[in-house]
Coordinates of C-alpha atoms in Angstrom, one line a residue:
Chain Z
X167 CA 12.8 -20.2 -0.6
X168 CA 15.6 -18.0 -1.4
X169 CA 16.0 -17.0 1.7
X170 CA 15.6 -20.4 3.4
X171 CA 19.0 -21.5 2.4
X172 CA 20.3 -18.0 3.9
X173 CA 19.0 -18.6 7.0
X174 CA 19.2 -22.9 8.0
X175 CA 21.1 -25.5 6.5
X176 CA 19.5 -28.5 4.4
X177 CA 17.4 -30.1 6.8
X178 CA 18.9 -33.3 8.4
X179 CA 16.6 -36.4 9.4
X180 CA 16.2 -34.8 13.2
X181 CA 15.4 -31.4 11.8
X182 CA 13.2 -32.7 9.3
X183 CA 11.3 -35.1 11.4
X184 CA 10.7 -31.4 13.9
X185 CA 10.0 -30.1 11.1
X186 CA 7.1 -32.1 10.0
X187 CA 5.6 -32.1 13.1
X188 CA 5.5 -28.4 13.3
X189 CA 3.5 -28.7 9.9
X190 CA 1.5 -31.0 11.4
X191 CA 0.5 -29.3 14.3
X192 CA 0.5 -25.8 12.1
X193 CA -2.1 -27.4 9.7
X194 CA -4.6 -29.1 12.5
X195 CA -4.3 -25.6 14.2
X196 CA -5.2 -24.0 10.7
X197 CA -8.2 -26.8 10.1
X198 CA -9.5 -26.0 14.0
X199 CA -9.6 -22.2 13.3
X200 CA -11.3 -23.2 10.5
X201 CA -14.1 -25.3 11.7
X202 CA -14.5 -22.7 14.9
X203 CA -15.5 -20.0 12.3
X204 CA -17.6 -22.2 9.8
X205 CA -19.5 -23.1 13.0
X206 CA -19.5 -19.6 14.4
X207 CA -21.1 -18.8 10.9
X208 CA -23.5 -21.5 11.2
X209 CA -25.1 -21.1 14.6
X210 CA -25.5 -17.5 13.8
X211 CA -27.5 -18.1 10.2
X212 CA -24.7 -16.6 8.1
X213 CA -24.3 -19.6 6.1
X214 CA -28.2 -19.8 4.8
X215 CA -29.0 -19.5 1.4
X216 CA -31.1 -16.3 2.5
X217 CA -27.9 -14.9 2.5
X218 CA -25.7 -16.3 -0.2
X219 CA -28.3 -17.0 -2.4
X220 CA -28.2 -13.5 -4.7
X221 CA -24.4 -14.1 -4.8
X222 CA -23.6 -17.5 -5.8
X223 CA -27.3 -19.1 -6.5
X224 CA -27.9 -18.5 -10.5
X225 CA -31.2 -20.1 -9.8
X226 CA -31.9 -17.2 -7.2
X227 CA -34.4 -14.3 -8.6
X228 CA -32.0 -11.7 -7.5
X229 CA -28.6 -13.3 -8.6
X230 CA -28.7 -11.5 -12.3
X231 CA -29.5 -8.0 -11.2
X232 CA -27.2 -8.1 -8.2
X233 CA -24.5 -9.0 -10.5
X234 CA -25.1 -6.9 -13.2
X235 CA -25.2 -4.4 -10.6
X236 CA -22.0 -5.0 -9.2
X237 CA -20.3 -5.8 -12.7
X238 CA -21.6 -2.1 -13.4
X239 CA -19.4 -1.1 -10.7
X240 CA -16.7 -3.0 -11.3
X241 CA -16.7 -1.0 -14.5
X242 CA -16.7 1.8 -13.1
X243 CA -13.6 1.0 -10.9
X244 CA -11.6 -0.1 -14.1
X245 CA -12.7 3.3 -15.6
X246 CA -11.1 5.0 -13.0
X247 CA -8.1 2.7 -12.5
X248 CA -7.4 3.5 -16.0
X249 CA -7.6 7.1 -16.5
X250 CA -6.2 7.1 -13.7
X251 CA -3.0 5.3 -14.1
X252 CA -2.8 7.1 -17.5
X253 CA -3.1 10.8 -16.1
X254 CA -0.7 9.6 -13.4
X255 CA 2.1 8.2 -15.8
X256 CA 2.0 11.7 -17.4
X257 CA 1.8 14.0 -14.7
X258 CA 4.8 11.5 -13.2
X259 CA 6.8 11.5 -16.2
X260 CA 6.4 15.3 -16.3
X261 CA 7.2 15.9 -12.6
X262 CA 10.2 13.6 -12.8
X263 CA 11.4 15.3 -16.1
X264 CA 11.0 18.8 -13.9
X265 CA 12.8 17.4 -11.1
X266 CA 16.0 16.3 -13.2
X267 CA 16.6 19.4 -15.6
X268 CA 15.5 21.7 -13.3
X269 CA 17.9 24.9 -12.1
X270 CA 18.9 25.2 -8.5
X271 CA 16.4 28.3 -8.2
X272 CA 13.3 26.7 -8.8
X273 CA 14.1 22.8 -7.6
X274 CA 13.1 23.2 -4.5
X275 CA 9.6 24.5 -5.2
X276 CA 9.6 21.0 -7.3
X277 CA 11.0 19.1 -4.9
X278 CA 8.5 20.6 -2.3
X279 CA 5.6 19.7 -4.8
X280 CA 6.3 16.3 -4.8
X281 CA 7.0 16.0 -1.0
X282 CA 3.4 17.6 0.0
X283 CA 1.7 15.5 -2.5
X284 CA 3.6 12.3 -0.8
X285 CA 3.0 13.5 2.5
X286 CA -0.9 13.7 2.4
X287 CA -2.7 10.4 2.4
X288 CA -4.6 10.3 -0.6
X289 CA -8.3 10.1 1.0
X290 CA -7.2 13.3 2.3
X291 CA -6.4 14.7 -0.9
X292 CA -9.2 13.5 -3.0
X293 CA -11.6 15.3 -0.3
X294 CA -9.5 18.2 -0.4
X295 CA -10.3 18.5 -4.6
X296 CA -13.6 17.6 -4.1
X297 CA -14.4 20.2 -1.7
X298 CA -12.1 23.0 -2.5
X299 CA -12.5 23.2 -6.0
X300 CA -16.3 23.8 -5.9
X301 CA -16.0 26.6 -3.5
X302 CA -13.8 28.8 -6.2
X303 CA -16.7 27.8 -8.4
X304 CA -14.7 24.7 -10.5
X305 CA -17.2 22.1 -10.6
X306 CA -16.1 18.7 -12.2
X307 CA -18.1 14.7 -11.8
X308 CA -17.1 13.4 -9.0
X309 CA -15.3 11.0 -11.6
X310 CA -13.0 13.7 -12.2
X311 CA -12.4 14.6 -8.7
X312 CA -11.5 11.0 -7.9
X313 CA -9.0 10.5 -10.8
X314 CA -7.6 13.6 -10.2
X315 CA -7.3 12.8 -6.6
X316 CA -5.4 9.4 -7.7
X317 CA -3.3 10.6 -10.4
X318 CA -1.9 13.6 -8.4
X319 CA -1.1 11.4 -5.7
X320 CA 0.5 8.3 -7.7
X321 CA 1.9 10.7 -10.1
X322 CA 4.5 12.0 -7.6
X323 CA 5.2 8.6 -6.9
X324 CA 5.8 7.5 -10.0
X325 CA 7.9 10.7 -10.8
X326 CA 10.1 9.3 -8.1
X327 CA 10.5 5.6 -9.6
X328 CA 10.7 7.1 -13.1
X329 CA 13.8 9.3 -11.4
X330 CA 15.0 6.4 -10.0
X331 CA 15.1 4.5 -12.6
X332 CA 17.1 7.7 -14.5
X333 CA 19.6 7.7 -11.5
X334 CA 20.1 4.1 -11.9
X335 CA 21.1 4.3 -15.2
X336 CA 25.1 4.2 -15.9
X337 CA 26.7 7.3 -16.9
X338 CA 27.9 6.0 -20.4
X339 CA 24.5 6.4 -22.0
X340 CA 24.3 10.1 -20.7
X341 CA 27.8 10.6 -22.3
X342 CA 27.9 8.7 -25.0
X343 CA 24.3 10.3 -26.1
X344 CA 25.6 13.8 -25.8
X345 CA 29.2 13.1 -27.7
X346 CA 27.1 12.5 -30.5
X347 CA 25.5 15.4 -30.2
X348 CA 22.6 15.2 -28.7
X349 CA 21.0 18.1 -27.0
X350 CA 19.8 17.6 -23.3
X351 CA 16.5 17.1 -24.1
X352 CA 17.4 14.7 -26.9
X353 CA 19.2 12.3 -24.4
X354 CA 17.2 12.4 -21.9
X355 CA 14.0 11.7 -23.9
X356 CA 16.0 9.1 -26.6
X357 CA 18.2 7.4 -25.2
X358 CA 17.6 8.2 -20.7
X359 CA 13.7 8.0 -20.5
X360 CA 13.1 4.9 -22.6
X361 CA 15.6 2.8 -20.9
X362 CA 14.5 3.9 -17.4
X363 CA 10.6 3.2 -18.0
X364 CA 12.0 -0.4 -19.3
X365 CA 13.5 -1.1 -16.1
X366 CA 10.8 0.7 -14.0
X367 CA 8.2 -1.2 -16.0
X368 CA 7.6 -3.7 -12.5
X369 CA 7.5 -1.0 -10.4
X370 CA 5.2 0.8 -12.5
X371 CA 2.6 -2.1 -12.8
X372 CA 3.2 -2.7 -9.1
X373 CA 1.4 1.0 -9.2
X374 CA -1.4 0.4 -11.0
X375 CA -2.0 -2.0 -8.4
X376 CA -2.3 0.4 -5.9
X377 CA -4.5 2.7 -7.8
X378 CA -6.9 -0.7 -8.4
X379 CA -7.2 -0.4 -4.5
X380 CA -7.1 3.2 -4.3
X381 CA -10.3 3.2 -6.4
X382 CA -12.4 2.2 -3.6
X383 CA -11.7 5.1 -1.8
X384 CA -14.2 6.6 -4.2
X385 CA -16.6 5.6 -1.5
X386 CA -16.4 8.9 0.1
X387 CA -17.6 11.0 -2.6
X388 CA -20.4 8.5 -3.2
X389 CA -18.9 7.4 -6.8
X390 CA -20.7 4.1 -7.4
X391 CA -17.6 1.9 -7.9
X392 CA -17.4 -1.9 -7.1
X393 CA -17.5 -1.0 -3.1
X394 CA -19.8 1.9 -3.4
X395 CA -22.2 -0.7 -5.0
X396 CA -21.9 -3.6 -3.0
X397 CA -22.8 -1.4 0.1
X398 CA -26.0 -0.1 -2.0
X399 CA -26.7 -3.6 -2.5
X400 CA -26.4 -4.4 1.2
X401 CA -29.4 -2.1 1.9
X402 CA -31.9 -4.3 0.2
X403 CA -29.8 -7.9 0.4
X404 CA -28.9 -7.1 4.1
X405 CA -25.6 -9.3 3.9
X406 CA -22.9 -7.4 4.6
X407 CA -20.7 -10.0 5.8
X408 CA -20.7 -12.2 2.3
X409 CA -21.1 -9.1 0.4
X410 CA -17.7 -8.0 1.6
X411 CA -16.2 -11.7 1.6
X412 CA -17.3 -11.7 -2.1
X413 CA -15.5 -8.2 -3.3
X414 CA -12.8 -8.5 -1.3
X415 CA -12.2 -11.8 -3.5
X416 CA -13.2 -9.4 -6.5
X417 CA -10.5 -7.3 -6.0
X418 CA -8.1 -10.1 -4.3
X419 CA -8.7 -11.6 -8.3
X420 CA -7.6 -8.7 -10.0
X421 CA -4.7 -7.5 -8.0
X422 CA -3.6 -11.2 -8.3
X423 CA -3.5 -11.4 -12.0
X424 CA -1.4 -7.9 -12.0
X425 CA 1.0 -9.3 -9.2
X426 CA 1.8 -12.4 -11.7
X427 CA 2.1 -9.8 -14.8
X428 CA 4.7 -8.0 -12.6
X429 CA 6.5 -11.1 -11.6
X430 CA 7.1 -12.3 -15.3
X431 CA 7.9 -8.5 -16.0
X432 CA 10.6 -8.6 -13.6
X433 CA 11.8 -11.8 -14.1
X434 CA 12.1 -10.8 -18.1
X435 CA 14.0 -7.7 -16.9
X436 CA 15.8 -9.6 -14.5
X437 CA 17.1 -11.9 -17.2
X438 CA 18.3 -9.4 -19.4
X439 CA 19.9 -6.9 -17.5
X440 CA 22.9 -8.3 -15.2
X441 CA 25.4 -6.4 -18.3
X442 CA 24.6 -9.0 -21.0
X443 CA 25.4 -7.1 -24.1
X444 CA 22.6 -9.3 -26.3
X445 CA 20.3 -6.7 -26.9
X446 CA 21.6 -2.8 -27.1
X447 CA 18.5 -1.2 -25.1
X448 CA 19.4 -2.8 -22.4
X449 CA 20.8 -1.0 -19.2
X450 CA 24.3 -2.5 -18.4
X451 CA 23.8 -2.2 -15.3
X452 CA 21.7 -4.8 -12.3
X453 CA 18.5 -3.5 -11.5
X454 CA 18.8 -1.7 -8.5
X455 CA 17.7 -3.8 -5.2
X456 CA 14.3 -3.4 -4.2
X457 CA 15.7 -1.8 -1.1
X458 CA 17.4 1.0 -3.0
X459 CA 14.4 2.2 -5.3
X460 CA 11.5 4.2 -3.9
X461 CA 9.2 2.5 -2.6
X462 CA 6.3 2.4 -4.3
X463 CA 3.0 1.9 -2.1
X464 CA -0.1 3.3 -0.9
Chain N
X20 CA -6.2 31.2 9.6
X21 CA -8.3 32.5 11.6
X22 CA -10.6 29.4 10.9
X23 CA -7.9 27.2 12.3
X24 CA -7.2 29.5 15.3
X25 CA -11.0 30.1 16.1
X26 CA -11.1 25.7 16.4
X27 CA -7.5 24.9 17.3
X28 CA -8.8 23.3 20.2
X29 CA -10.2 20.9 17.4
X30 CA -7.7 20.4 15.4
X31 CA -5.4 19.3 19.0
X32 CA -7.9 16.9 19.8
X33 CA -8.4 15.7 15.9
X34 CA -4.3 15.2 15.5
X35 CA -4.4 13.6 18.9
X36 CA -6.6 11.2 18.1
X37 CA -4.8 10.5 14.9
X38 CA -1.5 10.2 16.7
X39 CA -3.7 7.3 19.0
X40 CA -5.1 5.7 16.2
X41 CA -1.3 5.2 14.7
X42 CA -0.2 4.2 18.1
X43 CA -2.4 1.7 18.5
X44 CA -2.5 0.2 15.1
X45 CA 1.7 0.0 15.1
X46 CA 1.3 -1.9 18.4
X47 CA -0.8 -4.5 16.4
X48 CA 1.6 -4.4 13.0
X49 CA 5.0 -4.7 14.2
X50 CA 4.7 -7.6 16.5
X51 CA 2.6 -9.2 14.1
X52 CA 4.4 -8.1 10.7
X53 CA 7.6 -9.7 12.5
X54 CA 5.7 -13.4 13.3
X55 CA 4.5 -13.3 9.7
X56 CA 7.8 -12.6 8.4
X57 CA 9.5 -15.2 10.7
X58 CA 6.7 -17.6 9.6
X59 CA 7.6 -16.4 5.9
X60 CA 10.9 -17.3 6.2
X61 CA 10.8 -20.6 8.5
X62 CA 11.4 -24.1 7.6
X63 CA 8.1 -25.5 7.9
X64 CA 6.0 -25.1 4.4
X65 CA 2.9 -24.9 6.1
X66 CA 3.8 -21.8 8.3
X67 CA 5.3 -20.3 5.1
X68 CA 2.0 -21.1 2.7
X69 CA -0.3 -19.7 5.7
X70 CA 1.7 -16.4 6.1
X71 CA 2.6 -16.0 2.6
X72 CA -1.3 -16.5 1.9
X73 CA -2.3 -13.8 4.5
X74 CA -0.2 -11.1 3.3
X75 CA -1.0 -11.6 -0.3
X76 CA -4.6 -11.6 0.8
X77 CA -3.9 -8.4 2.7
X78 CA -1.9 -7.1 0.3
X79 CA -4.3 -7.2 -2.7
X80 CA -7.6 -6.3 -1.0
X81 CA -8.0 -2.7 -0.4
X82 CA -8.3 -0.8 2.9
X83 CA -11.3 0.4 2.3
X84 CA -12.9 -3.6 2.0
X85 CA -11.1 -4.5 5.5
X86 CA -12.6 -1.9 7.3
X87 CA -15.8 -2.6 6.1
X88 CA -15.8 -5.7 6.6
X89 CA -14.6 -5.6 10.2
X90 CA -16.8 -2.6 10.9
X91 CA -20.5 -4.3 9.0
X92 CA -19.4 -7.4 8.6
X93 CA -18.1 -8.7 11.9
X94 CA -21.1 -7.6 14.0
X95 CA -23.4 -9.8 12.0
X96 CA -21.9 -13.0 13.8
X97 CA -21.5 -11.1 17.2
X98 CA -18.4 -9.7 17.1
X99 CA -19.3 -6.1 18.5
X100 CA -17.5 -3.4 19.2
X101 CA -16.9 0.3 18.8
X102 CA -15.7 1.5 15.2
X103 CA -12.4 3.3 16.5
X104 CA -10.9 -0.2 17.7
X105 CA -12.2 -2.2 14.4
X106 CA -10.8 0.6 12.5
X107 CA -7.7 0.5 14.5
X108 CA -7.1 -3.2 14.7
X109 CA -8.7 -3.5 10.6
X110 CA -5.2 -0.6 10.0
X111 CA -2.4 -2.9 12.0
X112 CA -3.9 -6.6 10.5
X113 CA -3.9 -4.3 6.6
X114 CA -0.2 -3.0 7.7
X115 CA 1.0 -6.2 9.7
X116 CA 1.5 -7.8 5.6
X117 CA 3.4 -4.5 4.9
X118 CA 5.3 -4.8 8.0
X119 CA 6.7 -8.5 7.1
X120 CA 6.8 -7.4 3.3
X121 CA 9.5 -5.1 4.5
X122 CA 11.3 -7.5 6.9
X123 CA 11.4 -10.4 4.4
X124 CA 13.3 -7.8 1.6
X125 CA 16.0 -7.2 4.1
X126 CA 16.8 -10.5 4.7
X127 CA 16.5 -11.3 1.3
X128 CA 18.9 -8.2 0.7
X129 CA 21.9 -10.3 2.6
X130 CA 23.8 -11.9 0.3
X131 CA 24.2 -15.6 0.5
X132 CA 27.9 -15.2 1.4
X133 CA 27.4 -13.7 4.7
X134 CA 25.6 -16.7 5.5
X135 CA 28.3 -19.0 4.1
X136 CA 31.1 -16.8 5.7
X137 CA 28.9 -17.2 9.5
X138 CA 28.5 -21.1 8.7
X139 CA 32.4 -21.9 7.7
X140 CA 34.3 -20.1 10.9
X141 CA 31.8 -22.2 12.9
X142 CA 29.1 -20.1 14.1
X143 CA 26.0 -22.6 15.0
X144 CA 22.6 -21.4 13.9
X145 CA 21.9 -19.3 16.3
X146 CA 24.3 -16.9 16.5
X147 CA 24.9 -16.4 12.6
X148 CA 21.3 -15.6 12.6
X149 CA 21.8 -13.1 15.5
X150 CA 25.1 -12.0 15.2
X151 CA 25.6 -11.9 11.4
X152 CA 22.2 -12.4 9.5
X153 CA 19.3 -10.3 11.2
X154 CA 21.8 -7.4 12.5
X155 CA 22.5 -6.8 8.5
X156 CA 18.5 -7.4 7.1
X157 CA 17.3 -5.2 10.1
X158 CA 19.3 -2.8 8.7
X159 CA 18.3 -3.2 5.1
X160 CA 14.8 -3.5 6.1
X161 CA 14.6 -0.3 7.7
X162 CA 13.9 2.1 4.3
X163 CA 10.9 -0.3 3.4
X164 CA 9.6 -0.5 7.1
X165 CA 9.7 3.4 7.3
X166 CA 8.1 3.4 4.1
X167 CA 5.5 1.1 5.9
X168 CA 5.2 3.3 8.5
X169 CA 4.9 6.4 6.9
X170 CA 2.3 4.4 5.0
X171 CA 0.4 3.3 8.0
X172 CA 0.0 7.2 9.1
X173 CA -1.5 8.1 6.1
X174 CA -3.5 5.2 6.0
X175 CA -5.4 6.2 9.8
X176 CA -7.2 8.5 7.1
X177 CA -8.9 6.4 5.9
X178 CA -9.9 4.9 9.3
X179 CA -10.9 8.4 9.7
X180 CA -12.8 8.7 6.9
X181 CA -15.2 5.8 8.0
X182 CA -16.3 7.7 11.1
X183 CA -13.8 6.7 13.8
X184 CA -14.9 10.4 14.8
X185 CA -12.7 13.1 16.0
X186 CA -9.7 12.0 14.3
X187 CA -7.9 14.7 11.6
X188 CA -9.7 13.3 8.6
X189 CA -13.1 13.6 11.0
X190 CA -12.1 17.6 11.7
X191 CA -11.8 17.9 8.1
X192 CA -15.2 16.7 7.5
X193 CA -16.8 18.5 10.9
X194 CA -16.1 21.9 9.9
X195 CA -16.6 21.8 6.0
X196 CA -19.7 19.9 5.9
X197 CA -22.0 20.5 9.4
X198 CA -20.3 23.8 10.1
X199 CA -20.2 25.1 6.5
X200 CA -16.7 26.8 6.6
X201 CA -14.5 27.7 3.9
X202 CA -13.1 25.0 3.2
X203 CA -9.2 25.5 2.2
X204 CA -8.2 26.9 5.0
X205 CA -9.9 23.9 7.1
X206 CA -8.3 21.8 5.0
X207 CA -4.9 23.4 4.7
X208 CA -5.3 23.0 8.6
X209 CA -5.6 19.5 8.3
X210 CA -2.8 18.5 5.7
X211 CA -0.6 20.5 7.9
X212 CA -1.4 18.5 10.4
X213 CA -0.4 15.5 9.0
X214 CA 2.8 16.4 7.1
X215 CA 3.7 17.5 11.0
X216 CA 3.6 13.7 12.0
X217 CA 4.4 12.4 8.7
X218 CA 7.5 14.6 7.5
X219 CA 9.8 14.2 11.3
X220 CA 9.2 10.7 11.5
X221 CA 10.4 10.1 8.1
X222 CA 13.3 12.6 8.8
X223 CA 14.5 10.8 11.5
X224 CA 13.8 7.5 10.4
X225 CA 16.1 8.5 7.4
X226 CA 18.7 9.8 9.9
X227 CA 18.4 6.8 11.2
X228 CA 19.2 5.1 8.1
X229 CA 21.9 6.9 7.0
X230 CA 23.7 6.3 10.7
X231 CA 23.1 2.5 9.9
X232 CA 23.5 2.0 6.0
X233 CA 25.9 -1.0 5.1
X234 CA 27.7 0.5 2.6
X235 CA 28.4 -2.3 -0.4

């Protein structure tokens, strides 16, 4: 809405009238779509209890297994969301540490680090580990490979919110920590880090959502996730169509809830930072526009 | 390196194929990342609840889901085709909600002022939208949209990975697995290979930036 008033005026009785009639004719379009598919599903049996049964039927025989089976996997996607996100955080926070106290003869082999781990997609990477490593005789779980995989990959992205969180900060905490005294290592890790994981804390969530989705990329090295398991499930059910309706909500459910915990994140953040002096912690200084931060996908 | 020279005829093909797959799939996102973010930011509440619902949708299902739903799940009601286009069009309708994400941030990034400035010397609606509102958010929106970009190429990996065939990722998994070659420098061959499309496009996209930035 926000940008509504940017871009028209307050609607006037003409306008508004148009505009009604555009939502009109947007929702019957919407509704027609609709019905085409429903009966596109019908006439072609994918609406039969056959079908749905095992995954909305508690009365169906298969129902309980196929879900336990598929909350199994949904465990195992939270397992590796979360070691994930975890390993990531700290390889971040390390490589982001490196990158700002590091001398001018080793930054750019840092630099360089973090750029080749951005620059190949992730699938790519997690194949890479799970191939490469066996050859030279390291042999891990494919577990292992797959969090490694993910927490390389959003660890250099974090590293580069964390960093710009630390740029964003104003240059009176730097100097006011070290004209008390405080060592370099001191400031940045009592009085810089905290202060830029608080106002990165959005952006850092935001992350984890991308690791959720990034899990089921775990397909490739057969780790039985929430994907990995509705396609075993397939085999025997032969439905693939609700089967992937049903976890795409899965995951659709999960990513949602995050998205809210990062809205009331950054709207918290939001309402303390614009230089209200209420609370000490807090950076002086706006949170930086969305524009002006890394961005933090894939 | 001799492994990549002994099937650099492979590796062409592979990073050609990848460069289609991208081509095709930005064909599909832009256009259809700008309607979404022009529905997004319209007037009428039912265009912005139906785009806003699509890219959240898109935005918090995985890749990985879309494609296999396109690829297994559209065939059941006799939607057939072959896997490079469901994987193709499955990458621009994932990255179209990416696309408008990034549009929609740059015109949020125009402060209300410049709106306000454009309506009180007398400009009409459409030329403070084209003259003062969308030259500023295009500008805004282009670090995002590269980042959606850049995103999108690394993404055609995944496509990849799904059996599009002959594709970069495809290479990778040729010569490791049926051809039972060392796999680092197969590999290395690979990531090179990608990092060539991925690192000059976001060099010049950034140039590109830089050349443009509004400076506030």
């Amino acid at each position: 809405m926000s940008s509504g008033t940017l871009l028209y005026d307050a609607l006037g009785p003409r306008a508004g009238r148009r505009v009604r009639w555009f939502g009109v004719v947007t929702g019957a379009v919407t509704l027609g779509v609709l019905f085409l598919v429903g009966e596109k599903l019908a006439t072609e049996g994918q609406l039969s209890a056959d079908k749905w049964g095992p995954l909305i039927d508690p009365a169906n025989p298969r129902f309980s297994t196929l879900w336990s089976f598929l909350a199994g996997g949904m465990l195992n996607t939270l397992i590796v969301a979360v070691l994930a996100i975890v390993c990531a955080m700290a390889f971040g926070t390390a490589m982001a540490l490196l990158r700002v106290t590091s001398q001018p003869w080793y930054r750019w082999f840092v630099v360089s680090v973090i750029e080749l781990l951005r620059g190949i997609p992730v699938v790519l990477l997690i194949f890479f580990l799970a191939r490469v490593l066996p050859e030279i005789g390291i042999e891990f779980s494919t577990l292992t490979f797959l969090v490694m995989g993910l927490a390389l990959y959003n660890g250099v992205v974090i590293a580069e919110i964390i960093r710009g969180g630390l740029q964003a900060l104003p240059r009176g905490q730097k100097e006011a920590a070290q004209s008390l005294g405080l060592s370099s290592w001191h400031t940045l890790r009592l009085v810089l880090l905290p202060q830029a994981f608080r106002m990165m804390l959005p952006a850092l969530i935001g992350q984890l959502i991308v690791v959720v989705k990034e899990t089921s990329l775990g397909f490739i090295l057969s780790y039985e996730e929430l994907l990995r398991r509705g396609q075993i499930a397939i085999q025997s059910l032969h439905n693939p169509l609700q089967m992937f309706f049903t976890i795409a909500v899965i995951y659709i459910v999960i990513n949602l809830g995050l998205t809210l915990l990062t809205r009331r994140l950054e709207r918290g953040a939001r309402k303390k930072a614009p230089g209200t002096p209420a609370d000490d912690k807090t950076p002086a200084a706006p949170l930086p526009s969305p524009a002006a931060l890394p961005e933090v996908r894939v | 390196m001799d492994v990549i020279l002994d099937n650099f005829d492979l590796f062409w093909q592979g990073w050609l194929r990848t460069i289609q797959i991208c081509f095709f799939a930005l064909l599909g996102a832009v256009p259809l990342g700008i309607l979404l973010a022009a529905a997004r930011v319209s007037p009428v509440p039912s265009l912005r609840t139906l785009a806003g619902g699509w890219v959240t949708v898109l935005m918090s299902c995985p890749l990985t889901v879309v494609l296999f739903f396109m690829a297994f799940g559209l065939p059941e009601i006799g939607i057939k085709g072959s896997y490079f286009w469901f994987g193709t069009i499955g990458l621009a309708l994932y990255s179209a909600s990416f696309v408008c994400e990034a549009l929609r941030s740059g015109i949020n990034a125009v402060p209300t002022g410049q709106a306000e400035a454009a309506r009180s010397i007398g400009l009409s609606f459409m030329p403070s939208l084209g003259l003062v509102i969308l030259p500023q958010a295009l500008r805004s929106s282009l670090p995002p949209l590269t980042n959606a970009i850049i995103y999108l190429i690394k993404n055609s990996a995944i496509v990849g990975a799904f059996g599009v065939g002959h594709d970069l990722f495809a290479v990778a998994d040729t010569l490791t697995a049926a051809r039972g070659l060392a796999a680092l420098p197969v590999l290395a061959g690979v990531i090179a290979g990608y990092l060539l499309l991925v690192l000059p496009i976001g060099r010049l996209l950034s140039l590109i930036e830089t050349k443009v930035a509004i400076l506030r």
